[in-house]
């Protein structure tokens, strides 16, 4: 599949990347139908945000179709159309239950002090 990949300041490329596989029973795989690079990505491209790792796939907002779900996924099925927001959340912590999913303390594998967890960002954001 094709993806926009970060290789360094000012160096992004459209490349072939490997297909995703289910690695966690709480995960769904989606096929992106519409997406764009957003303003946050410009920080990575310009080099104004540190911590990017070469080979990171950019893009974290999209419209998609669910293609596969893990065994623990309850609310989605293959064929469902979804919107992929930029931030990741656990759905169960106090912030998520209150509807403040961008403040999730659990999703970032780097711990709650690392900040918001989002797709396609610096290592501190837990990609």
Tab-separated table of N, CA, C and O in Angstrom:
chain	number	residue	atom	x	y	z
A	1	UNK	N	0.835	-1.168	0.000
A	1	UNK	CA	0.000	0.000	0.000
A	1	UNK	C	0.884	1.237	0.000
A	1	UNK	O	2.044	1.173	0.374
A	2	UNK	N	0.349	2.349	-0.426
A	2	UNK	CA	1.088	3.606	-0.503
A	2	UNK	C	0.885	4.418	0.764
A	2	UNK	O	-0.174	4.382	1.384
A	3	UNK	N	1.921	5.173	1.156
A	3	UNK	CA	1.844	6.051	2.316
A	3	UNK	C	2.825	7.201	2.140
A	3	UNK	O	3.821	7.087	1.422
A	4	UNK	N	2.540	8.312	2.826
A	4	UNK	CA	3.456	9.451	2.872
A	4	UNK	C	4.400	9.200	4.045
A	4	UNK	O	3.955	9.062	5.188
A	5	UNK	N	5.698	9.124	3.768
A	5	UNK	CA	6.692	8.717	4.761
A	5	UNK	C	7.689	9.853	4.999
A	5	UNK	O	8.211	10.446	4.050
A	6	UNK	N	7.963	10.119	6.304
A	6	UNK	CA	8.903	11.165	6.710
A	6	UNK	C	10.321	10.593	6.731
A	6	UNK	O	10.573	9.562	7.333
A	7	UNK	N	11.256	11.304	6.042
A	7	UNK	CA	12.659	10.873	6.021
A	7	UNK	C	13.608	11.913	6.595
A	7	UNK	O	14.793	11.645	6.740
A	8	UNK	N	13.091	13.072	6.913
A	8	UNK	CA	13.917	14.135	7.470
A	8	UNK	C	13.281	15.477	7.181
A	8	UNK	O	12.290	15.563	6.442
A	9	UNK	N	13.847	16.498	7.762
A	9	UNK	CA	13.313	17.840	7.556
A	9	UNK	C	13.224	18.147	6.062
A	9	UNK	O	14.212	18.036	5.335
A	10	UNK	N	12.031	18.468	5.605
A	10	UNK	CA	11.807	18.788	4.198
A	10	UNK	C	11.819	17.602	3.261
A	10	UNK	O	11.743	17.774	2.048
A	11	UNK	N	11.897	16.393	3.782
A	11	UNK	CA	12.007	15.194	2.950
A	11	UNK	C	10.885	14.207	3.268
A	11	UNK	O	11.002	13.383	4.173
A	12	UNK	N	9.774	14.334	2.547
A	12	UNK	CA	8.696	13.358	2.661
A	12	UNK	C	8.501	12.733	1.287
A	12	UNK	O	8.717	13.377	0.259
A	13	UNK	N	8.110	11.448	1.290
A	13	UNK	CA	7.989	10.726	0.025
A	13	UNK	C	6.752	9.828	0.045
A	13	UNK	O	6.404	9.276	1.087
A	14	UNK	N	6.144	9.672	-1.107
A	14	UNK	CA	5.075	8.696	-1.272
A	14	UNK	C	5.753	7.375	-1.582
A	14	UNK	O	6.484	7.263	-2.569
A	15	UNK	N	5.548	6.382	-0.698
A	15	UNK	CA	6.258	5.106	-0.830
A	15	UNK	C	5.322	3.921	-0.640
A	15	UNK	O	4.253	4.044	-0.050
A	16	UNK	N	5.784	2.804	-1.073
A	16	UNK	CA	5.106	1.534	-0.806
A	16	UNK	C	5.520	1.077	0.595
A	16	UNK	O	6.712	1.055	0.910
A	17	UNK	N	4.556	0.758	1.458
A	17	UNK	CA	4.833	0.262	2.807
A	17	UNK	C	4.110	-1.066	3.004
A	17	UNK	O	3.189	-1.399	2.253
A	18	UNK	N	4.506	-1.811	4.019
A	18	UNK	CA	3.886	-3.127	4.231
A	18	UNK	C	2.456	-2.992	4.725
A	18	UNK	O	2.099	-2.012	5.374
A	19	UNK	N	1.659	-3.973	4.423
A	19	UNK	CA	0.261	-4.004	4.857
A	19	UNK	C	0.203	-4.215	6.371
A	19	UNK	O	1.005	-4.974	6.926
A	20	UNK	N	-0.731	-3.575	7.051
A	20	UNK	CA	-0.853	-3.779	8.500
A	20	UNK	C	-1.442	-5.142	8.827
A	20	UNK	O	-2.136	-5.740	8.002
A	21	UNK	N	-1.143	-5.623	10.038
A	21	UNK	CA	-1.721	-6.868	10.533
A	21	UNK	C	-2.221	-6.621	11.961
A	21	UNK	O	-1.686	-5.771	12.677
A	22	UNK	N	-3.222	-7.359	12.364
A	22	UNK	CA	-3.752	-7.253	13.719
A	22	UNK	C	-2.701	-7.775	14.690
A	22	UNK	O	-2.273	-8.919	14.595
A	23	UNK	N	-2.257	-6.914	15.607
A	23	UNK	CA	-1.264	-7.304	16.609
A	23	UNK	C	-1.830	-7.235	18.021
A	23	UNK	O	-1.161	-7.618	18.968
A	24	UNK	N	-3.042	-6.716	18.153
A	24	UNK	CA	-3.674	-6.539	19.454
A	24	UNK	C	-5.168	-6.795	19.251
A	24	UNK	O	-5.746	-6.323	18.272
A	25	UNK	N	-5.822	-7.528	20.140
A	25	UNK	CA	-7.230	-7.848	19.940
A	25	UNK	C	-8.169	-6.645	19.999
A	25	UNK	O	-9.326	-6.735	19.600
A	26	UNK	N	-7.677	-5.476	20.444
A	26	UNK	CA	-8.501	-4.275	20.549
A	26	UNK	C	-8.366	-3.354	19.340
A	26	UNK	O	-8.851	-2.231	19.347
A	27	UNK	N	-7.712	-3.811	18.297
A	27	UNK	CA	-7.373	-2.980	17.143
A	27	UNK	C	-8.228	-3.334	15.935
A	27	UNK	O	-8.593	-4.486	15.732
A	28	UNK	N	-8.509	-2.310	15.129
A	28	UNK	CA	-9.163	-2.513	13.832
A	28	UNK	C	-8.220	-2.009	12.742
A	28	UNK	O	-7.461	-1.065	12.958
A	29	UNK	N	-8.281	-2.634	11.595
A	29	UNK	CA	-7.531	-2.175	10.430
A	29	UNK	C	-8.533	-1.536	9.488
A	29	UNK	O	-9.621	-2.074	9.262
A	30	UNK	N	-8.152	-0.366	8.960
A	30	UNK	CA	-9.039	0.344	8.048
A	30	UNK	C	-8.335	0.607	6.725
A	30	UNK	O	-7.115	0.679	6.656
A	31	UNK	N	-9.142	0.743	5.673
A	31	UNK	CA	-8.628	1.142	4.354
A	31	UNK	C	-9.010	2.611	4.180
A	31	UNK	O	-10.180	2.975	4.200
A	32	UNK	N	-8.008	3.464	4.065
A	32	UNK	CA	-8.232	4.898	3.935
A	32	UNK	C	-8.846	5.189	2.566
A	32	UNK	O	-8.333	4.740	1.541
A	33	UNK	N	-9.940	5.960	2.570
A	33	UNK	CA	-10.553	6.363	1.310
A	33	UNK	C	-10.298	7.830	0.994
A	33	UNK	O	-10.262	8.216	-0.166
A	34	UNK	N	-10.135	8.657	2.034
A	34	UNK	CA	-9.815	10.071	1.858
A	34	UNK	C	-8.924	10.506	3.011
A	34	UNK	O	-9.179	10.175	4.162
A	35	UNK	N	-7.892	11.273	2.702
A	35	UNK	CA	-6.990	11.756	3.734
A	35	UNK	C	-6.214	12.940	3.190
A	35	UNK	O	-6.181	13.180	1.990
A	36	UNK	N	-5.589	13.665	4.098
A	36	UNK	CA	-4.732	14.780	3.713
A	36	UNK	C	-3.713	14.998	4.819
A	36	UNK	O	-3.915	14.564	5.950
A	37	UNK	N	-2.648	15.648	4.489
A	37	UNK	CA	-1.690	16.057	5.509
A	37	UNK	C	-2.274	17.295	6.171
A	37	UNK	O	-2.756	18.206	5.498
A	38	UNK	N	-2.256	17.336	7.499
A	38	UNK	CA	-2.831	18.475	8.214
A	38	UNK	C	-1.739	19.418	8.697
A	38	UNK	O	-0.545	19.162	8.519
A	39	UNK	N	-2.139	20.506	9.340
A	39	UNK	CA	-1.198	21.513	9.825
A	39	UNK	C	-0.164	20.963	10.784
A	39	UNK	O	0.980	21.423	10.806
A	40	UNK	N	-0.546	19.984	11.599
A	40	UNK	CA	0.407	19.384	12.535
A	40	UNK	C	1.571	18.755	11.787
A	40	UNK	O	2.721	18.869	12.208
A	41	UNK	N	1.283	18.104	10.666
A	41	UNK	CA	2.339	17.472	9.877
A	41	UNK	C	3.369	18.488	9.374
A	41	UNK	O	4.529	18.151	9.178
A	42	UNK	N	2.936	19.728	9.176
A	42	UNK	CA	3.874	20.759	8.703
A	42	UNK	C	4.997	20.993	9.708
A	42	UNK	O	6.119	21.295	9.323
A	43	UNK	N	4.710	20.828	11.006
A	43	UNK	CA	5.763	20.972	12.016
A	43	UNK	C	6.866	19.933	11.800
A	43	UNK	O	8.047	20.226	11.940
A	44	UNK	N	6.475	18.719	11.462
A	44	UNK	CA	7.452	17.654	11.241
A	44	UNK	C	8.249	17.923	9.965
A	44	UNK	O	9.465	17.740	9.925
A	45	UNK	N	7.556	18.345	8.918
A	45	UNK	CA	8.203	18.595	7.640
A	45	UNK	C	9.189	19.760	7.746
A	45	UNK	O	10.289	19.710	7.204
A	46	UNK	N	8.807	20.798	8.483
A	46	UNK	CA	9.656	21.984	8.640
A	46	UNK	C	10.746	21.806	9.684
A	46	UNK	O	11.653	22.621	9.783
A	47	UNK	N	10.620	20.784	10.524
A	47	UNK	CA	11.618	20.549	11.564
A	47	UNK	C	11.405	21.364	12.820
A	47	UNK	O	12.317	21.500	13.633
A	48	UNK	N	10.185	21.910	13.019
A	48	UNK	CA	9.916	22.707	14.213
A	48	UNK	C	9.411	21.871	15.379
A	48	UNK	O	9.152	22.403	16.455
A	49	UNK	N	9.260	20.573	15.198
A	49	UNK	CA	8.920	19.655	16.287
A	49	UNK	C	9.925	18.514	16.246
A	49	UNK	O	10.122	17.888	15.215
A	50	UNK	N	10.565	18.261	17.363
A	50	UNK	CA	11.624	17.254	17.399
A	50	UNK	C	11.074	15.870	17.729
A	50	UNK	O	9.929	15.712	18.115
A	51	UNK	N	11.929	14.895	17.605
A	51	UNK	CA	11.599	13.538	18.003
A	51	UNK	C	11.066	12.644	16.902
A	51	UNK	O	10.659	11.521	17.162
A	52	UNK	N	11.086	13.123	15.673
A	52	UNK	CA	10.607	12.292	14.567
A	52	UNK	C	11.633	11.216	14.251
A	52	UNK	O	12.838	11.438	14.329
A	53	UNK	N	11.134	10.046	13.886
A	53	UNK	CA	11.985	8.914	13.521
A	53	UNK	C	11.857	8.697	12.013
A	53	UNK	O	10.747	8.663	11.485
A	54	UNK	N	12.994	8.551	11.341
A	54	UNK	CA	12.953	8.310	9.896
A	54	UNK	C	12.115	7.073	9.606
A	54	UNK	O	12.221	6.048	10.285
A	55	UNK	N	11.243	7.183	8.602
A	55	UNK	CA	10.374	6.085	8.223
A	55	UNK	C	8.968	6.179	8.811
A	55	UNK	O	8.119	5.331	8.530
A	56	UNK	N	8.709	7.229	9.617
A	56	UNK	CA	7.371	7.399	10.197
A	56	UNK	C	6.374	7.730	9.096
A	56	UNK	O	6.606	8.607	8.270
A	57	UNK	N	5.249	7.024	9.090
A	57	UNK	CA	4.174	7.295	8.150
A	57	UNK	C	3.384	8.493	8.671
A	57	UNK	O	2.907	8.486	9.797
A	58	UNK	N	3.285	9.550	7.843
A	58	UNK	CA	2.544	10.741	8.228
A	58	UNK	C	1.055	10.562	7.944
A	58	UNK	O	0.653	9.687	7.191
A	59	UNK	N	0.277	11.455	8.520
A	59	UNK	CA	-1.161	11.453	8.285
A	59	UNK	C	-1.893	10.838	9.450
A	59	UNK	O	-1.583	9.719	9.852
A	60	UNK	N	-2.804	11.597	10.030
A	60	UNK	CA	-3.518	11.075	11.182
A	60	UNK	C	-4.964	11.556	11.239
A	60	UNK	O	-5.564	11.604	12.284
A	61	UNK	N	-5.523	11.896	10.120
A	61	UNK	CA	-6.934	12.237	10.024
A	61	UNK	C	-7.412	11.692	8.692
A	61	UNK	O	-6.818	11.973	7.656
A	62	UNK	N	-8.499	10.905	8.727
A	62	UNK	CA	-8.915	10.264	7.484
A	62	UNK	C	-10.365	9.802	7.555
A	62	UNK	O	-10.955	9.697	8.627
A	63	UNK	N	-10.885	9.466	6.396
A	63	UNK	CA	-12.152	8.756	6.255
A	63	UNK	C	-11.764	7.373	5.754
A	63	UNK	O	-10.885	7.241	4.895
A	64	UNK	N	-12.380	6.339	6.313
A	64	UNK	CA	-11.928	4.986	6.000
A	64	UNK	C	-13.064	3.974	6.067
A	64	UNK	O	-14.163	4.280	6.535
A	65	UNK	N	-12.747	2.756	5.633
A	65	UNK	CA	-13.648	1.620	5.738
A	65	UNK	C	-12.933	0.546	6.549
A	65	UNK	O	-11.771	0.221	6.271
A	66	UNK	N	-13.611	-0.004	7.550
A	66	UNK	CA	-13.036	-1.075	8.370
A	66	UNK	C	-12.884	-2.320	7.502
A	66	UNK	O	-13.826	-2.746	6.835
A	67	UNK	N	-11.684	-2.902	7.503
A	67	UNK	CA	-11.442	-4.123	6.727
A	67	UNK	C	-11.278	-5.357	7.611
A	67	UNK	O	-11.550	-6.465	7.177
A	68	UNK	N	-10.823	-5.149	8.854
A	68	UNK	CA	-10.580	-6.279	9.759
A	68	UNK	C	-10.628	-5.763	11.193
A	68	UNK	O	-10.223	-4.639	11.465
A	69	UNK	N	-11.137	-6.583	12.102
A	69	UNK	CA	-11.180	-6.189	13.512
A	69	UNK	C	-10.574	-7.289	14.378
A	69	UNK	O	-10.666	-8.471	14.060
A	70	UNK	N	-9.974	-6.862	15.493
A	70	UNK	CA	-9.446	-7.806	16.468
A	70	UNK	C	-10.589	-8.450	17.252
A	70	UNK	O	-11.717	-7.951	17.275
A	71	UNK	N	-10.289	-9.521	17.935
A	71	UNK	CA	-11.303	-10.295	18.658
A	71	UNK	C	-12.009	-9.503	19.750
A	71	UNK	O	-13.151	-9.798	20.097
A	72	UNK	N	-11.380	-8.488	20.312
A	72	UNK	CA	-11.984	-7.716	21.402
A	72	UNK	C	-12.721	-6.460	20.924
A	72	UNK	O	-13.292	-5.743	21.737
A	73	UNK	N	-12.729	-6.191	19.627
A	73	UNK	CA	-13.430	-5.012	19.099
A	73	UNK	C	-14.923	-5.312	19.088
A	73	UNK	O	-15.369	-6.303	18.527
A	74	UNK	N	-15.706	-4.437	19.734
A	74	UNK	CA	-17.137	-4.682	19.884
A	74	UNK	C	-18.025	-3.823	19.005
A	74	UNK	O	-19.094	-4.253	18.618
A	75	UNK	N	-17.646	-2.604	18.727
A	75	UNK	CA	-18.581	-1.678	18.088
A	75	UNK	C	-18.374	-1.477	16.593
A	75	UNK	O	-19.092	-0.694	15.978
A	76	UNK	N	-17.410	-2.159	16.013
A	76	UNK	CA	-17.138	-1.996	14.595
A	76	UNK	C	-17.058	-3.359	13.920
A	76	UNK	O	-16.641	-4.341	14.529
A	77	UNK	N	-17.427	-3.372	12.648
A	77	UNK	CA	-17.381	-4.596	11.844
A	77	UNK	C	-16.795	-4.260	10.483
A	77	UNK	O	-16.893	-3.115	10.025
A	78	UNK	N	-16.206	-5.248	9.814
A	78	UNK	CA	-15.728	-4.998	8.462
A	78	UNK	C	-16.851	-4.415	7.599
A	78	UNK	O	-18.002	-4.849	7.680
A	79	UNK	N	-16.494	-3.402	6.819
A	79	UNK	CA	-17.468	-2.730	5.961
A	79	UNK	C	-17.984	-1.428	6.540
A	79	UNK	O	-18.527	-0.588	5.808
A	80	UNK	N	-17.846	-1.212	7.855
A	80	UNK	CA	-18.285	0.044	8.470
A	80	UNK	C	-17.435	1.196	7.962
A	80	UNK	O	-16.218	1.077	7.843
A	81	UNK	N	-18.086	2.333	7.684
A	81	UNK	CA	-17.361	3.555	7.319
A	81	UNK	C	-17.069	4.307	8.605
A	81	UNK	O	-17.926	4.418	9.472
A	82	UNK	N	-15.847	4.805	8.747
A	82	UNK	CA	-15.425	5.472	9.978
A	82	UNK	C	-14.631	6.738	9.668
A	82	UNK	O	-14.110	6.906	8.570
A	83	UNK	N	-14.554	7.596	10.675
A	83	UNK	CA	-13.675	8.753	10.629
A	83	UNK	C	-12.544	8.468	11.603
A	83	UNK	O	-12.773	8.057	12.743
A	84	UNK	N	-11.314	8.652	11.157
A	84	UNK	CA	-10.145	8.443	11.995
A	84	UNK	C	-9.685	9.810	12.484
A	84	UNK	O	-9.287	10.654	11.683
A	85	UNK	N	-9.782	10.035	13.798
A	85	UNK	CA	-9.320	11.320	14.338
A	85	UNK	C	-7.823	11.221	14.625
A	85	UNK	O	-7.242	10.139	14.625
A	86	UNK	N	-7.219	12.348	14.902
A	86	UNK	CA	-5.776	12.376	15.067
A	86	UNK	C	-5.302	11.713	16.351
A	86	UNK	O	-4.231	11.119	16.382
A	87	UNK	N	-6.073	11.815	17.423
A	87	UNK	CA	-5.602	11.303	18.706
A	87	UNK	C	-6.111	9.892	18.970
A	87	UNK	O	-7.163	9.503	18.501
A	88	UNK	N	-5.331	9.149	19.739
A	88	UNK	CA	-5.725	7.809	20.161
A	88	UNK	C	-6.167	7.871	21.610
A	88	UNK	O	-5.656	8.686	22.387
A	89	UNK	N	-7.099	7.011	21.974
A	89	UNK	CA	-7.585	6.992	23.352
A	89	UNK	C	-7.995	5.574	23.731
A	89	UNK	O	-8.267	4.746	22.870
A	90	UNK	N	-8.054	5.333	25.039
A	90	UNK	CA	-8.409	3.992	25.524
A	90	UNK	C	-9.913	3.779	25.579
A	90	UNK	O	-10.388	2.658	25.527
A	91	UNK	N	-10.669	4.868	25.714
A	91	UNK	CA	-12.120	4.763	25.792
A	91	UNK	C	-12.652	4.446	27.171
A	91	UNK	O	-13.868	4.417	27.372
A	92	UNK	N	-11.779	4.193	28.143
A	92	UNK	CA	-12.248	3.761	29.462
A	92	UNK	C	-11.756	4.607	30.635
A	92	UNK	O	-12.350	4.566	31.701
A	93	UNK	N	-10.677	5.379	30.462
A	93	UNK	CA	-10.166	6.174	31.587
A	93	UNK	C	-11.140	7.318	31.891
A	93	UNK	O	-12.089	7.563	31.148
A	94	UNK	N	-10.885	8.059	32.961
A	94	UNK	CA	-11.810	9.121	33.371
A	94	UNK	C	-11.956	10.202	32.305
A	94	UNK	O	-13.049	10.726	32.088
A	95	UNK	N	-10.876	10.532	31.607
A	95	UNK	CA	-10.960	11.551	30.562
A	95	UNK	C	-11.807	11.039	29.393
A	95	UNK	O	-12.649	11.772	28.868
A	96	UNK	N	-11.585	9.815	28.990
A	96	UNK	CA	-12.352	9.244	27.873
A	96	UNK	C	-13.832	9.155	28.219
A	96	UNK	O	-14.697	9.494	27.407
A	97	UNK	N	-14.144	8.682	29.431
A	97	UNK	CA	-15.550	8.561	29.842
A	97	UNK	C	-16.234	9.923	29.878
A	97	UNK	O	-17.439	10.022	29.649
A	98	UNK	N	-15.477	10.988	30.138
A	98	UNK	CA	-16.040	12.337	30.171
A	98	UNK	C	-16.109	12.961	28.775
A	98	UNK	O	-16.576	14.087	28.619
A	99	UNK	N	-15.629	12.237	27.756
A	99	UNK	CA	-15.654	12.745	26.393
A	99	UNK	C	-14.432	13.550	26.001
A	99	UNK	O	-14.380	14.129	24.921
A	100	UNK	N	-13.420	13.579	26.856
A	100	UNK	CA	-12.184	14.326	26.584
A	100	UNK	C	-11.092	13.354	26.121
A	100	UNK	O	-10.037	13.240	26.738
A	101	UNK	N	-11.348	12.675	25.027
A	101	UNK	CA	-10.471	11.591	24.588
A	101	UNK	C	-9.062	12.051	24.233
A	101	UNK	O	-8.120	11.268	24.335
A	102	UNK	N	-8.884	13.308	23.833
A	102	UNK	CA	-7.540	13.807	23.518
A	102	UNK	C	-6.683	13.937	24.777
A	102	UNK	O	-5.471	14.085	24.678
A	103	UNK	N	-7.300	13.847	25.947
A	103	UNK	CA	-6.573	13.940	27.214
A	103	UNK	C	-6.334	12.570	27.844
A	103	UNK	O	-5.946	12.474	29.009
A	104	UNK	N	-6.559	11.498	27.092
A	104	UNK	CA	-6.420	10.134	27.610
A	104	UNK	C	-5.061	9.935	28.276
A	104	UNK	O	-4.022	10.257	27.701
A	105	UNK	N	-5.093	9.403	29.499
A	105	UNK	CA	-3.861	9.136	30.250
A	105	UNK	C	-3.287	7.748	29.981
A	105	UNK	O	-2.222	7.416	30.475
A	106	UNK	N	-3.986	6.924	29.231
A	106	UNK	CA	-3.625	5.522	29.092
A	106	UNK	C	-3.040	5.176	27.720
A	106	UNK	O	-2.166	4.328	27.624
A	107	UNK	N	-3.509	5.815	26.664
A	107	UNK	CA	-3.167	5.402	25.300
A	107	UNK	C	-1.685	5.538	24.955
A	107	UNK	O	-1.149	4.726	24.211
A	108	UNK	N	-1.013	6.560	25.477
A	108	UNK	CA	0.389	6.770	25.120
A	108	UNK	C	1.265	5.769	25.873
A	108	UNK	O	1.333	5.799	27.098
A	109	UNK	N	1.958	4.882	25.145
A	109	UNK	CA	2.814	3.893	25.811
A	109	UNK	C	3.985	4.521	26.556
A	109	UNK	O	4.635	3.851	27.359
A	110	UNK	N	4.245	5.806	26.326
A	110	UNK	CA	5.319	6.512	27.025
A	110	UNK	C	4.861	7.068	28.370
A	110	UNK	O	5.627	7.745	29.048
A	111	UNK	N	3.621	6.812	28.757
A	111	UNK	CA	3.101	7.236	30.050
A	111	UNK	C	2.325	8.528	29.993
A	111	UNK	O	2.404	9.276	29.013
A	112	UNK	N	1.548	8.820	31.045
A	112	UNK	CA	0.685	10.001	31.049
A	112	UNK	C	1.442	11.325	30.973
A	112	UNK	O	0.910	12.308	30.468
A	113	UNK	N	2.673	11.376	31.420
A	113	UNK	CA	3.444	12.622	31.367
A	113	UNK	C	3.928	12.937	29.954
A	113	UNK	O	4.375	14.052	29.684
A	114	UNK	N	3.857	11.960	29.030
A	114	UNK	CA	4.334	12.169	27.662
A	114	UNK	C	3.358	12.984	26.826
A	114	UNK	O	3.721	13.498	25.778
A	115	UNK	N	2.105	13.101	27.265
A	115	UNK	CA	1.122	13.908	26.547
A	115	UNK	C	0.233	13.087	25.643
A	115	UNK	O	0.188	11.858	25.710
A	116	UNK	N	-0.463	13.807	24.785
A	116	UNK	CA	-1.442	13.195	23.892
A	116	UNK	C	-0.783	12.197	22.954
A	116	UNK	O	0.297	12.432	22.433
A	117	UNK	N	-1.466	11.110	22.736
A	117	UNK	CA	-0.997	10.056	21.829
A	117	UNK	C	-1.687	10.253	20.482
A	117	UNK	O	-2.911	10.348	20.428
A	118	UNK	N	-0.910	10.361	19.395
A	118	UNK	CA	-1.538	10.486	18.087
A	118	UNK	C	-0.742	9.759	17.021
A	118	UNK	O	0.439	9.484	17.178
A	119	UNK	N	-1.429	9.447	15.937
A	119	UNK	CA	-0.844	8.733	14.819
A	119	UNK	C	0.162	9.592	14.073
A	119	UNK	O	-0.032	10.781	13.904
A	120	UNK	N	1.232	8.986	13.589
A	120	UNK	CA	2.157	9.637	12.669
A	120	UNK	C	2.897	10.825	13.218
A	120	UNK	O	3.084	11.813	12.507
A	121	UNK	N	3.353	10.766	14.458
A	121	UNK	CA	4.054	11.894	15.046
A	121	UNK	C	5.403	11.492	15.620
A	121	UNK	O	5.919	10.405	15.346
A	122	UNK	N	5.957	12.370	16.456
A	122	UNK	CA	7.246	12.070	17.070
A	122	UNK	C	7.115	10.898	18.045
A	122	UNK	O	6.014	10.569	18.495
A	123	UNK	N	8.231	10.274	18.381
A	123	UNK	CA	8.209	9.099	19.247
A	123	UNK	C	7.546	9.372	20.589
A	123	UNK	O	6.920	8.490	21.155
A	124	UNK	N	7.638	10.597	21.100
A	124	UNK	CA	7.016	10.907	22.378
A	124	UNK	C	5.504	10.813	22.340
A	124	UNK	O	4.856	10.613	23.369
A	125	UNK	N	4.904	10.902	21.138
A	125	UNK	CA	3.450	10.818	21.021
A	125	UNK	C	2.968	9.381	20.927
A	125	UNK	O	1.762	9.135	20.850
A	126	UNK	N	3.890	8.447	20.940
A	126	UNK	CA	3.534	7.030	21.002
A	126	UNK	C	3.110	6.380	19.707
A	126	UNK	O	2.252	5.514	19.699
A	127	UNK	N	3.670	6.767	18.549
A	127	UNK	CA	3.207	6.132	17.311
A	127	UNK	C	3.545	4.639	17.268
A	127	UNK	O	4.509	4.220	17.871
